[in-house]
Amino acid sequence: MNDVFKKFYRSFYHRTNGFICTKPLNQNVYPGDFFQIKNGEMIVLGNIFRKNIINVDDVVFENGVQLNAASWNFNEGVNKAYSGRDIGQNPIEGNFEYSKQLLAFDGFGSFFFKSSAPESVKFANWSDFQQELIIKMTQTLFSFRELYIVTESAVTESWTLAIAGSENAELEIATETENFGLVDIFGDSNAKTIQARDIEFYHRENKRKPSFFKAKKLTVRQEKLDVFISQLLSERSQLPSWINNFYEYDFYHDESSFHPQVIKNAEVSVLDMLQANELNPNTALQYFSWVNTSLDDVEKLFTSYGY
């Protein structure tokens, strides 16, 4: 169920100051990986260093960047219905105490996420080679028009995520580890699942896998878009009179029918409408730039066509 992750991915982007989860969550990405998003899938095509697109000696990495741990622990639509200490019985060792917690989820996609010690590896001098990347990725080595470059990869010491499949979802966990007071035990390495009802996804990761990232997206420069949209609107405004003069048939038309949503997909259109050889290695920087990924890119991970 693809959409069950949507609420978590959106919240993750906001809470962690722009980090995005890989999709699927077990996929790793590293600084320099380049990818596209097609039909809701994240397709990694290569790495700029492994393919010798950029000389690694020209790049400075910042390793072990400490991230705000508080921002990497959050939940949405979860109620801690019960949290306390209980007593169990063992025929050999006798009675023992354990902590138990019951989490109640209020709807489809509600989630609980907990992690520890988040940190990242990122480019420290992106501006030094970003223009070289544009020329090589769009002209001299490749001809990309849609592309993402991972600029920062994040890991945690561990993370745990539970996502509900319905409004009746519950997760009951317990641990014998001593804790003081009614401490939250979700994500504890010693916690065991007693009962899980209508939980669509439940996973704990104990390895420092780079499953979270920030990226730059290849985009058409805004000034080129503005000129293109202005010209297109001007041409469309003259269309009714041209139709009347050109076609002998009496087509019905009105002014509103000649003002479509020209903003949508304008980036692709402006490139398609260029004259032959107008876009080349010498002009690539006039048309392309890099921008930070946004929530719109997160939404693309949940957009499928043909299904």
Coordinates of C-alpha atoms in Angstrom, one line a residue:
M1 CA 0.0 0.0 0.0
N2 CA 2.0 2.9 -1.4
D3 CA 0.0 5.7 0.1
V4 CA 0.3 4.5 3.7
F5 CA 3.7 6.1 3.8
K6 CA 2.7 9.5 2.4
K7 CA 1.8 11.1 5.7
F8 CA 5.2 10.0 7.2
Y9 CA 7.2 11.2 4.3
R10 CA 5.6 14.6 4.3
S11 CA 6.1 15.0 8.0
F12 CA 9.6 13.8 7.9
Y13 CA 10.5 16.5 5.3
H14 CA 9.1 19.2 7.5
R15 CA 10.4 17.9 10.9
T16 CA 14.0 17.3 9.7
N17 CA 14.4 20.5 7.9
G18 CA 14.2 19.2 4.4
F19 CA 15.5 15.6 4.5
I20 CA 13.7 13.1 2.4
C21 CA 13.5 9.3 3.0
T22 CA 14.6 7.0 0.2
K23 CA 11.9 5.0 -1.5
P24 CA 11.8 2.2 -0.7
L25 CA 13.2 2.8 2.8
N26 CA 15.8 0.1 2.5
Q27 CA 17.5 1.9 -0.4
N28 CA 20.8 3.6 0.3
V29 CA 22.0 6.9 -1.3
Y30 CA 25.3 8.6 -1.1
P31 CA 26.6 12.1 -1.9
G32 CA 27.1 12.3 -5.6
D33 CA 24.3 9.8 -6.5
F34 CA 22.1 11.1 -9.3
F35 CA 18.6 9.8 -9.8
Q36 CA 15.2 10.5 -11.4
I37 CA 11.7 10.0 -10.1
K38 CA 9.5 8.0 -12.5
N39 CA 6.0 6.8 -11.9
G40 CA 6.5 7.2 -8.1
E41 CA 9.8 5.3 -8.1
M42 CA 13.2 6.7 -7.2
I43 CA 15.6 5.4 -9.8
V44 CA 19.3 5.8 -9.0
L45 CA 21.3 6.0 -12.3
G46 CA 24.8 6.4 -11.0
N47 CA 27.3 8.4 -9.0
I48 CA 29.2 11.4 -10.3
F49 CA 32.5 10.1 -8.7
R50 CA 32.2 6.5 -9.7
K51 CA 31.6 7.6 -13.3
N52 CA 34.4 10.2 -13.1
I53 CA 32.0 13.0 -14.0
I54 CA 33.6 15.2 -11.3
N55 CA 37.1 14.9 -10.1
V56 CA 36.9 13.9 -6.4
D57 CA 40.0 16.0 -5.7
D58 CA 37.9 19.1 -6.5
V59 CA 35.3 18.2 -3.8
V60 CA 35.4 18.8 -0.1
F61 CA 33.3 16.5 2.1
E62 CA 32.0 17.5 5.5
N63 CA 31.8 14.3 7.6
G64 CA 29.9 13.5 10.8
V65 CA 27.7 16.6 10.7
Q66 CA 25.6 16.4 13.9
L67 CA 21.9 16.9 13.3
N68 CA 19.2 18.0 15.8
A69 CA 18.2 14.7 17.5
A70 CA 14.9 16.2 18.8
S71 CA 13.8 16.8 15.2
W72 CA 14.4 13.2 14.3
N73 CA 11.8 11.9 16.9
F74 CA 8.2 12.5 16.2
N75 CA 4.8 10.9 15.7
E76 CA 1.4 11.8 14.3
G77 CA -2.0 10.5 15.2
V78 CA -0.7 8.2 18.0
N79 CA -2.0 8.0 21.5
K80 CA -0.1 6.3 24.3
A81 CA -3.1 4.4 25.6
Y82 CA -1.1 2.7 28.3
S83 CA 2.4 2.9 29.7
G84 CA 3.5 1.3 33.0
R85 CA 5.2 -1.5 34.9
D86 CA 3.7 -5.0 35.2
I87 CA 4.7 -8.2 36.9
G88 CA 5.2 -11.4 35.0
Q89 CA 5.9 -15.0 36.2
N90 CA 8.6 -17.4 35.2
P91 CA 8.5 -21.0 36.5
I92 CA 12.2 -21.0 37.0
E93 CA 13.2 -17.5 38.1
G94 CA 9.8 -16.5 39.7
N95 CA 8.2 -13.1 39.4
F96 CA 9.8 -10.4 37.3
E97 CA 8.9 -6.8 36.4
Y98 CA 8.7 -5.5 32.9
S99 CA 7.7 -2.2 31.2
K100 CA 4.7 -2.3 28.9
Q101 CA 3.3 0.3 26.5
L102 CA 0.2 0.3 24.3
L103 CA 0.2 2.6 21.3
A104 CA -3.2 3.4 19.7
F105 CA -3.2 4.8 16.1
D106 CA -6.1 7.1 15.1
G107 CA -6.2 6.4 11.3
F108 CA -4.7 5.1 8.1
G109 CA -1.1 6.3 7.8
S110 CA -0.7 7.5 11.4
F111 CA 2.9 6.7 12.5
F112 CA 5.4 6.7 15.2
F113 CA 9.1 7.4 14.3
K114 CA 12.0 7.3 16.7
S115 CA 15.7 7.5 16.0
S116 CA 19.0 8.2 17.8
A117 CA 22.2 10.1 17.0
P118 CA 21.4 11.4 13.5
E119 CA 24.4 12.7 11.5
S120 CA 25.3 13.3 7.9
V121 CA 27.9 13.6 5.2
K122 CA 27.6 16.4 2.8
F123 CA 29.3 18.5 0.1
A124 CA 31.1 21.5 1.7
N125 CA 31.9 23.2 -1.6
W126 CA 28.9 22.5 -3.9
S127 CA 29.2 25.9 -5.5
D128 CA 32.7 25.1 -6.8
F129 CA 31.5 22.4 -9.2
Q130 CA 27.8 22.9 -9.7
Q131 CA 28.2 24.7 -13.0
E132 CA 30.5 22.0 -14.4
L133 CA 27.9 19.5 -13.5
I134 CA 25.2 21.3 -15.4
I135 CA 27.3 21.4 -18.6
K136 CA 28.3 17.7 -18.3
M137 CA 24.9 16.4 -17.3
T138 CA 22.9 18.3 -19.9
Q139 CA 25.3 18.6 -22.8
T140 CA 28.8 17.1 -23.0
L141 CA 28.3 13.7 -21.3
F142 CA 24.5 13.3 -20.9
S143 CA 21.4 15.1 -22.1
F144 CA 19.3 15.1 -18.9
R145 CA 16.3 17.5 -18.6
E146 CA 15.1 16.0 -15.3
L147 CA 17.7 15.1 -12.7
Y148 CA 18.4 15.1 -8.9
I149 CA 21.9 15.0 -7.3
V150 CA 22.3 13.9 -3.7
T151 CA 24.3 16.5 -1.8
E152 CA 23.9 15.2 1.7
S153 CA 23.3 11.7 3.1
A154 CA 22.1 11.1 6.7
V155 CA 22.3 8.1 9.0
T156 CA 21.2 7.3 12.5
E157 CA 22.6 4.9 15.1
S158 CA 19.2 3.3 14.9
W159 CA 15.6 4.1 13.9
T160 CA 12.2 2.5 14.4
L161 CA 9.0 3.2 12.4
A162 CA 5.5 1.9 12.8
I163 CA 2.7 2.9 10.4
A164 CA -1.0 2.1 10.9
G165 CA -3.1 0.5 8.2
S166 CA -6.4 1.5 9.8
E167 CA -8.0 3.6 12.5
N168 CA -8.1 0.5 14.8
A169 CA -4.4 -0.1 14.7
E170 CA -2.6 -0.9 17.9
L171 CA 0.9 -1.8 18.9
E172 CA 1.7 -3.4 22.3
I173 CA 5.4 -3.6 23.2
A174 CA 7.3 -4.6 26.4
T175 CA 10.8 -4.8 27.8
E176 CA 12.5 -6.1 30.9
T177 CA 15.1 -3.4 30.8
E178 CA 14.9 -1.2 33.9
N179 CA 13.6 2.3 33.4
F180 CA 12.7 5.0 35.8
G181 CA 9.1 6.2 35.6
L182 CA 6.8 5.8 32.6
V183 CA 9.5 6.1 30.0
D184 CA 8.7 5.7 26.3
I185 CA 10.1 2.3 25.3
F186 CA 9.2 2.5 21.6
G187 CA 12.4 2.0 19.6
D188 CA 14.2 0.4 22.6
S189 CA 16.6 -2.3 21.3
N190 CA 15.3 -4.7 24.0
A191 CA 11.7 -4.1 23.4
K192 CA 9.6 -7.0 22.1
T193 CA 6.3 -6.9 20.3
I194 CA 3.5 -8.5 22.3
Q195 CA 0.7 -7.7 19.9
A196 CA 0.3 -5.8 16.6
R197 CA -3.1 -5.1 15.1
D198 CA -3.5 -3.5 11.7
I199 CA 0.1 -2.3 11.6
E200 CA 1.0 -1.9 7.9
F201 CA 4.7 -1.3 8.4
Y202 CA 6.9 -1.9 11.5
H203 CA 10.7 -1.9 11.2
R204 CA 13.7 -1.3 13.4
E205 CA 17.0 -0.5 11.7
N206 CA 20.2 -1.0 13.8
K207 CA 22.8 -0.2 11.1
R208 CA 24.0 3.2 9.9
K209 CA 22.4 3.0 6.5
P210 CA 22.1 6.3 4.5
S211 CA 18.4 6.1 3.9
F212 CA 17.8 9.8 4.2
F213 CA 19.1 12.6 2.0
K214 CA 19.0 16.2 0.7
A215 CA 19.4 16.8 -3.0
K216 CA 19.6 19.5 -5.7
K217 CA 17.2 19.4 -8.6
L218 CA 18.0 20.4 -12.2
T219 CA 15.6 23.2 -13.2
V220 CA 15.1 25.8 -16.0
R221 CA 16.1 29.3 -14.9
Q222 CA 13.2 31.4 -13.8
E223 CA 14.1 34.3 -16.2
K224 CA 13.9 31.9 -19.2
L225 CA 10.5 30.6 -17.9
D226 CA 9.2 34.1 -17.5
V227 CA 10.1 35.1 -21.1
F228 CA 8.6 31.9 -22.5
I229 CA 5.3 32.2 -20.6
S230 CA 5.0 35.8 -21.6
Q231 CA 5.5 35.0 -25.3
L232 CA 3.2 32.0 -25.1
L233 CA 0.4 34.1 -23.6
S234 CA 0.8 36.8 -26.2
E235 CA 0.6 34.2 -29.0
R236 CA -2.5 32.6 -27.5
S237 CA -4.2 35.9 -27.2
Q238 CA -3.9 36.4 -31.0
L239 CA -5.1 32.9 -31.8
P240 CA -8.9 33.5 -32.1
S241 CA -8.4 36.1 -34.9
W242 CA -6.0 33.8 -36.7
I243 CA -8.5 30.9 -36.5
N244 CA -11.2 33.0 -38.0
N245 CA -9.0 34.0 -40.9
F246 CA -7.4 30.7 -41.6
Y247 CA -10.1 28.0 -41.4
E248 CA -13.2 28.1 -43.6
Y249 CA -15.2 26.2 -41.1
D250 CA -17.1 28.1 -38.4
F251 CA -15.4 26.8 -35.3
Y252 CA -16.9 28.0 -32.0
H253 CA -14.4 29.6 -29.6
D254 CA -14.3 32.0 -26.7
E255 CA -11.5 34.0 -25.0
S256 CA -11.3 31.7 -22.0
S257 CA -10.5 28.6 -24.2
F258 CA -7.3 30.2 -25.3
H259 CA -5.8 30.7 -21.8
P260 CA -4.7 27.2 -20.6
Q261 CA -2.6 26.6 -17.6
V262 CA 0.7 27.5 -19.2
I263 CA 2.6 27.3 -16.0
K264 CA 2.3 23.6 -15.6
N265 CA 5.1 21.7 -17.4
A266 CA 6.5 25.0 -18.6
E267 CA 10.0 23.9 -17.9
V268 CA 9.8 21.0 -20.3
S269 CA 8.0 23.2 -22.9
V270 CA 10.6 26.0 -23.0
L271 CA 13.4 23.4 -23.8
D272 CA 11.3 21.6 -26.4
M273 CA 10.6 24.9 -28.2
L274 CA 14.3 25.9 -28.5
Q275 CA 15.7 26.2 -32.0
A276 CA 18.1 23.5 -33.2
N277 CA 21.6 24.0 -31.6
E278 CA 20.3 26.9 -29.5
L279 CA 21.0 24.8 -26.4
N280 CA 24.7 23.8 -26.3
P281 CA 27.7 23.7 -23.9
N282 CA 28.2 27.4 -24.2
T283 CA 24.6 28.3 -23.4
A284 CA 23.6 25.6 -20.9
L285 CA 24.2 27.8 -17.9
Q286 CA 21.8 30.4 -19.3
Y287 CA 19.0 27.8 -19.2
F288 CA 19.7 25.5 -16.3
S289 CA 20.3 25.9 -12.5
W290 CA 20.1 23.8 -9.4
V291 CA 17.5 24.3 -6.7
N292 CA 16.8 22.6 -3.4
T293 CA 14.3 19.7 -3.4
S294 CA 10.9 20.6 -2.0
L295 CA 7.7 19.0 -0.8
D296 CA 6.6 18.9 -4.4
D297 CA 9.4 16.4 -5.0
V298 CA 8.3 14.3 -2.0
E299 CA 4.8 14.2 -3.6
K300 CA 6.3 12.8 -6.8
L301 CA 7.3 9.7 -4.9
F302 CA 3.6 9.0 -4.5
T303 CA 2.4 9.9 -8.0
S304 CA 1.8 6.9 -10.3
Y305 CA 0.6 6.8 -13.9
G306 CA -1.3 4.2 -15.8
Y307 CA -2.6 2.3 -12.8

